[in-house]
PDB file of C-alpha atoms in Angstrom:
ATOM      1  CA  UNK J   1      17.059  75.145 -46.738  1.00 94.00           C
ATOM      2  CA  UNK J   2      13.876  77.131 -47.204  1.00 97.00           C
ATOM      3  CA  UNK J   3      11.091  76.769 -44.641  1.00 98.00           C
ATOM      4  CA  UNK J   4       7.468  75.875 -45.293  1.00 98.00           C
ATOM      5  CA  UNK J   5       4.742  77.914 -43.635  1.00 98.00           C
ATOM      6  CA  UNK J   6       1.759  75.851 -42.504  1.00 98.00           C
ATOM      7  CA  UNK J   7      -1.218  78.070 -41.820  1.00 98.00           C
ATOM      8  CA  UNK J   8      -4.627  76.967 -40.595  1.00 97.00           C
ATOM      9  CA  UNK J   9      -7.764  79.053 -40.355  1.00 95.00           C
ATOM     10  CA  UNK J  10      -8.721  77.572 -36.987  1.00 94.00           C
ATOM     11  CA  UNK J  11      -7.102  75.323 -34.428  1.00 95.00           C
ATOM     12  CA  UNK J  12      -9.941  72.880 -35.123  1.00 94.00           C
ATOM     13  CA  UNK J  13      -8.032  72.149 -38.366  1.00 95.00           C
ATOM     14  CA  UNK J  14      -5.026  70.892 -36.383  1.00 96.00           C
ATOM     15  CA  UNK J  15      -5.818  67.146 -36.624  1.00 96.00           C
ATOM     16  CA  UNK J  16      -5.577  67.425 -40.429  1.00 96.00           C
ATOM     17  CA  UNK J  17      -2.694  69.907 -40.488  1.00 97.00           C
ATOM     18  CA  UNK J  18      -0.552  67.757 -38.188  1.00 98.00           C
ATOM     19  CA  UNK J  19      -0.268  65.212 -41.012  1.00 98.00           C
ATOM     20  CA  UNK J  20       1.463  67.838 -43.162  1.00 98.00           C
ATOM     21  CA  UNK J  21       3.762  68.858 -40.328  1.00 98.00           C
ATOM     22  CA  UNK J  22       4.679  65.209 -39.725  1.00 98.00           C
ATOM     23  CA  UNK J  23       5.644  64.695 -43.386  1.00 98.00           C
ATOM     24  CA  UNK J  24       7.727  67.874 -43.413  1.00 98.00           C
ATOM     25  CA  UNK J  25       9.546  66.682 -40.270  1.00 98.00           C
ATOM     26  CA  UNK J  26      10.087  63.246 -41.813  1.00 98.00           C
ATOM     27  CA  UNK J  27      11.902  64.901 -44.730  1.00 98.00           C
ATOM     28  CA  UNK J  28      13.822  67.304 -42.492  1.00 98.00           C
ATOM     29  CA  UNK J  29      12.080  70.390 -43.858  1.00 98.00           C
ATOM     30  CA  UNK J  30      11.743  73.199 -41.338  1.00 98.00           C
ATOM     31  CA  UNK J  31       8.172  74.346 -40.830  1.00 98.00           C
ATOM     32  CA  UNK J  32       6.507  77.172 -39.000  1.00 98.00           C
ATOM     33  CA  UNK J  33       2.868  76.627 -37.993  1.00 98.00           C
ATOM     34  CA  UNK J  34       0.331  79.399 -37.331  1.00 98.00           C
ATOM     35  CA  UNK J  35      -3.390  80.032 -36.946  1.00 98.00           C
ATOM     36  CA  UNK J  36      -4.517  82.994 -39.051  1.00 97.00           C
ATOM     37  CA  UNK J  37      -7.997  83.674 -40.324  1.00 95.00           C
ATOM     38  CA  UNK J  38      -8.665  85.404 -43.634  1.00 94.00           C
ATOM     39  CA  UNK J  39     -11.691  86.987 -41.954  1.00 93.00           C
ATOM     40  CA  UNK J  40     -10.846  87.385 -38.259  1.00 95.00           C
ATOM     41  CA  UNK J  41      -7.125  88.273 -38.529  1.00 96.00           C
ATOM     42  CA  UNK J  42      -6.776  89.674 -42.053  1.00 96.00           C
ATOM     43  CA  UNK J  43      -4.002  92.135 -41.149  1.00 97.00           C
ATOM     44  CA  UNK J  44      -1.868  89.451 -39.486  1.00 98.00           C
ATOM     45  CA  UNK J  45      -2.399  87.006 -42.355  1.00 97.00           C
ATOM     46  CA  UNK J  46      -1.528  89.675 -44.932  1.00 98.00           C
ATOM     47  CA  UNK J  47       1.568  90.778 -43.032  1.00 98.00           C
ATOM     48  CA  UNK J  48       2.827  87.200 -42.742  1.00 98.00           C
ATOM     49  CA  UNK J  49       2.216  86.546 -46.452  1.00 98.00           C
ATOM     50  CA  UNK J  50       3.928  89.761 -47.558  1.00 98.00           C
ATOM     51  CA  UNK J  51       7.048  89.000 -45.497  1.00 98.00           C
ATOM     52  CA  UNK J  52       7.177  85.239 -46.114  1.00 98.00           C
ATOM     53  CA  UNK J  53       9.821  85.275 -48.861  1.00 98.00           C
ATOM     54  CA  UNK J  54      12.203  87.580 -47.002  1.00 98.00           C
ATOM     55  CA  UNK J  55      11.667  85.501 -43.846  1.00 98.00           C
ATOM     56  CA  UNK J  56      13.073  82.391 -45.520  1.00 98.00           C
ATOM     57  CA  UNK J  57       9.971  80.558 -46.697  1.00 98.00           C
ATOM     58  CA  UNK J  58       9.851  78.669 -49.985  1.00 98.00           C
ATOM     59  CA  UNK J  59       6.187  77.629 -49.958  1.00 98.00           C
ATOM     60  CA  UNK J  60       3.013  78.179 -47.969  1.00 98.00           C
ATOM     61  CA  UNK J  61       0.417  75.553 -47.077  1.00 98.00           C
ATOM     62  CA  UNK J  62      -2.992  76.926 -46.064  1.00 98.00           C
ATOM     63  CA  UNK J  63      -5.721  74.741 -44.564  1.00 97.00           C
ATOM     64  CA  UNK J  64      -9.257  76.022 -44.182  1.00 94.00           C
ATOM     65  CA  UNK J  65     -12.811  74.792 -44.173  1.00 90.00           C
ATOM     66  CA  UNK J  66     -16.188  76.381 -44.776  1.00 83.00           C
ATOM     67  CA  UNK J  67     -15.521  79.727 -46.498  1.00 75.00           C
ATOM     68  CA  UNK J  68     -11.914  78.613 -47.168  1.00 84.00           C
ATOM     69  CA  UNK J  69     -10.573  81.982 -48.285  1.00 91.00           C
ATOM     70  CA  UNK J  70      -7.252  81.590 -46.460  1.00 96.00           C
ATOM     71  CA  UNK J  71      -5.192  80.188 -49.350  1.00 97.00           C
ATOM     72  CA  UNK J  72      -6.565  82.845 -51.688  1.00 96.00           C
ATOM     73  CA  UNK J  73      -5.786  85.599 -49.196  1.00 96.00           C
ATOM     74  CA  UNK J  74      -2.200  84.341 -48.986  1.00 98.00           C
ATOM     75  CA  UNK J  75      -1.883  83.981 -52.766  1.00 98.00           C
ATOM     76  CA  UNK J  76      -3.021  87.594 -53.135  1.00 97.00           C
ATOM     77  CA  UNK J  77      -0.169  88.756 -50.917  1.00 98.00           C
ATOM     78  CA  UNK J  78       2.828  86.620 -51.941  1.00 98.00           C
ATOM     79  CA  UNK J  79       4.343  85.212 -55.108  1.00 98.00           C
ATOM     80  CA  UNK J  80       5.511  82.102 -53.247  1.00 98.00           C
ATOM     81  CA  UNK J  81       3.722  78.889 -54.174  1.00 98.00           C
ATOM     82  CA  UNK J  82       0.568  78.499 -52.085  1.00 98.00           C
ATOM     83  CA  UNK J  83      -0.920  75.050 -51.540  1.00 98.00           C
ATOM     84  CA  UNK J  84      -4.475  74.814 -50.259  1.00 98.00           C
ATOM     85  CA  UNK J  85      -5.882  72.012 -48.130  1.00 97.00           C
ATOM     86  CA  UNK J  86      -9.682  72.089 -48.118  1.00 96.00           C
ATOM     87  CA  UNK J  87     -10.993  70.913 -44.741  1.00 95.00           C
ATOM     88  CA  UNK J  88     -14.226  68.952 -44.451  1.00 94.00           C
ATOM     89  CA  UNK J  89     -16.867  70.855 -42.536  1.00 83.00           C
ATOM     90  CA  UNK J  90     -20.035  69.600 -40.972  1.00 72.00           C
ATOM     91  CA  UNK J  91     -22.482  70.730 -43.638  1.00 79.00           C
ATOM     92  CA  UNK J  92     -21.063  70.034 -47.115  1.00 89.00           C
ATOM     93  CA  UNK J  93     -18.295  67.514 -46.316  1.00 91.00           C
ATOM     94  CA  UNK J  94     -15.605  69.894 -47.568  1.00 92.00           C
ATOM     95  CA  UNK J  95     -17.001  70.504 -51.061  1.00 92.00           C
ATOM     96  CA  UNK J  96     -17.534  74.172 -50.196  1.00 91.00           C
ATOM     97  CA  UNK J  97     -13.916  74.452 -49.053  1.00 92.00           C
ATOM     98  CA  UNK J  98     -12.649  72.579 -52.110  1.00 94.00           C
ATOM     99  CA  UNK J  99     -14.469  74.851 -54.528  1.00 92.00           C
ATOM    100  CA  UNK J 100     -13.477  78.016 -52.642  1.00 91.00           C
ATOM    101  CA  UNK J 101      -9.832  76.942 -52.674  1.00 94.00           C
ATOM    102  CA  UNK J 102      -9.555  75.694 -56.243  1.00 94.00           C
ATOM    103  CA  UNK J 103     -11.548  78.464 -57.994  1.00 93.00           C
ATOM    104  CA  UNK J 104      -8.962  81.252 -58.073  1.00 94.00           C
ATOM    105  CA  UNK J 105      -8.866  84.086 -60.591  1.00 95.00           C
ATOM    106  CA  UNK J 106      -6.199  84.139 -63.287  1.00 96.00           C
ATOM    107  CA  UNK J 107      -2.915  85.445 -61.942  1.00 96.00           C
ATOM    108  CA  UNK J 108      -3.432  84.179 -58.375  1.00 96.00           C
ATOM    109  CA  UNK J 109      -2.990  80.418 -58.499  1.00 97.00           C
ATOM    110  CA  UNK J 110      -3.444  78.131 -55.522  1.00 97.00           C
ATOM    111  CA  UNK J 111      -2.367  74.517 -55.928  1.00 98.00           C
ATOM    112  CA  UNK J 112      -5.141  72.532 -54.285  1.00 97.00           C
ATOM    113  CA  UNK J 113      -4.956  69.009 -52.900  1.00 98.00           C
ATOM    114  CA  UNK J 114      -7.796  66.675 -51.958  1.00 97.00           C
ATOM    115  CA  UNK J 115     -10.130  67.430 -49.084  1.00 96.00           C
ATOM    116  CA  UNK J 116      -8.059  66.672 -45.995  1.00 97.00           C
ATOM    117  CA  UNK J 117      -5.010  65.923 -48.186  1.00 98.00           C
ATOM    118  CA  UNK J 118      -2.421  67.326 -45.798  1.00 98.00           C
ATOM    119  CA  UNK J 119       0.262  64.705 -46.500  1.00 98.00           C
ATOM    120  CA  UNK J 120       0.103  65.444 -50.232  1.00 98.00           C
ATOM    121  CA  UNK J 121       0.236  69.178 -49.534  1.00 98.00           C
ATOM    122  CA  UNK J 122       3.475  68.647 -47.628  1.00 98.00           C
ATOM    123  CA  UNK J 123       4.865  66.395 -50.356  1.00 98.00           C
ATOM    124  CA  UNK J 124       4.029  69.000 -52.994  1.00 98.00           C
ATOM    125  CA  UNK J 125       5.806  71.676 -50.950  1.00 98.00           C
ATOM    126  CA  UNK J 126       8.812  69.348 -50.642  1.00 98.00           C
ATOM    127  CA  UNK J 127       8.786  68.748 -54.412  1.00 98.00           C
ATOM    128  CA  UNK J 128       8.789  72.516 -54.970  1.00 98.00           C
ATOM    129  CA  UNK J 129      11.786  72.933 -52.653  1.00 98.00           C
ATOM    130  CA  UNK J 130      13.495  69.913 -54.264  1.00 98.00           C
ATOM    131  CA  UNK J 131      13.758  71.805 -57.568  1.00 98.00           C
ATOM    132  CA  UNK J 132      16.834  73.484 -56.087  1.00 97.00           C
ATOM    133  CA  UNK J 133      17.711  71.034 -53.294  1.00 97.00           C
ATOM    134  CA  UNK J 134      19.291  67.765 -54.431  1.00 98.00           C
ATOM    135  CA  UNK J 135      19.148  66.183 -50.969  1.00 97.00           C
ATOM    136  CA  UNK J 136      15.364  66.615 -50.877  1.00 98.00           C
ATOM    137  CA  UNK J 137      15.088  65.293 -54.437  1.00 98.00           C
ATOM    138  CA  UNK J 138      16.997  62.159 -53.370  1.00 98.00           C
ATOM    139  CA  UNK J 139      14.717  61.662 -50.358  1.00 98.00           C
ATOM    140  CA  UNK J 140      11.686  61.903 -52.656  1.00 98.00           C
ATOM    141  CA  UNK J 141      13.230  59.410 -55.093  1.00 98.00           C
ATOM    142  CA  UNK J 142      14.029  57.012 -52.241  1.00 98.00           C
ATOM    143  CA  UNK J 143      10.452  57.272 -50.928  1.00 98.00           C
ATOM    144  CA  UNK J 144       9.048  56.469 -54.372  1.00 97.00           C
ATOM    145  CA  UNK J 145      11.301  53.397 -54.625  1.00 98.00           C
ATOM    146  CA  UNK J 146      10.262  52.254 -51.134  1.00 98.00           C
ATOM    147  CA  UNK J 147       6.589  52.698 -52.052  1.00 98.00           C
ATOM    148  CA  UNK J 148       7.064  50.693 -55.236  1.00 98.00           C
ATOM    149  CA  UNK J 149       8.837  47.910 -53.354  1.00 98.00           C
ATOM    150  CA  UNK J 150       6.078  47.774 -50.737  1.00 98.00           C
ATOM    151  CA  UNK J 151       3.418  47.303 -53.440  1.00 98.00           C
ATOM    152  CA  UNK J 152       5.497  44.615 -55.183  1.00 98.00           C
ATOM    153  CA  UNK J 153       5.904  42.752 -51.868  1.00 98.00           C
ATOM    154  CA  UNK J 154       2.134  42.828 -51.382  1.00 98.00           C
ATOM    155  CA  UNK J 155       1.633  41.650 -54.954  1.00 97.00           C
ATOM    156  CA  UNK J 156       3.987  38.700 -54.355  1.00 96.00           C
ATOM    157  CA  UNK J 157       2.109  37.769 -51.162  1.00 97.00           C
ATOM    158  CA  UNK J 158      -1.273  37.904 -52.908  1.00 97.00           C
ATOM    159  CA  UNK J 159       0.065  35.919 -55.873  1.00 97.00           C
ATOM    160  CA  UNK J 160       1.496  33.258 -53.539  1.00 96.00           C
ATOM    161  CA  UNK J 161      -1.818  32.933 -51.730  1.00 95.00           C
ATOM    162  CA  UNK J 162      -4.162  32.834 -54.712  1.00 96.00           C
ATOM    163  CA  UNK J 163      -2.064  31.721 -57.676  1.00 93.00           C
ATOM    164  CA  UNK J 164      -0.286  28.723 -56.201  1.00 76.00           C
TER     165      UNK J 164
END
């Protein structure tokens, strides 16, 4: 099974990023987690991105706030799917990070999830890997069924309380 790289621009992003790592673990997807900065460690980030495919990765998740150039820096140096998680900062509540992550030039796409949307970033990476991995596809299908059943149980409880 391919691995997913989870890269954050700063260890202050860890509380958000841990949600992605937890989802990957839940699905049995191997992950490798690093702190690289597009601005402070550009050589290390570039080297990791360039070698990601040959090192067994199938997707890269990049979380960054403020300038949020990390996902774009990775996308510029790999043809693997890159998923950006904008992180809310103190000044603009993550809108700056969202816009920096989503506004990529043609030819260098970054799939971008909601501000702080680490769980969805992990699920998107799992969906990408599931294109060629039937066991992951089944786990995703099972999770969707469980989610549906949970909502229907809540609906039945609400109906019993208010519609009796």
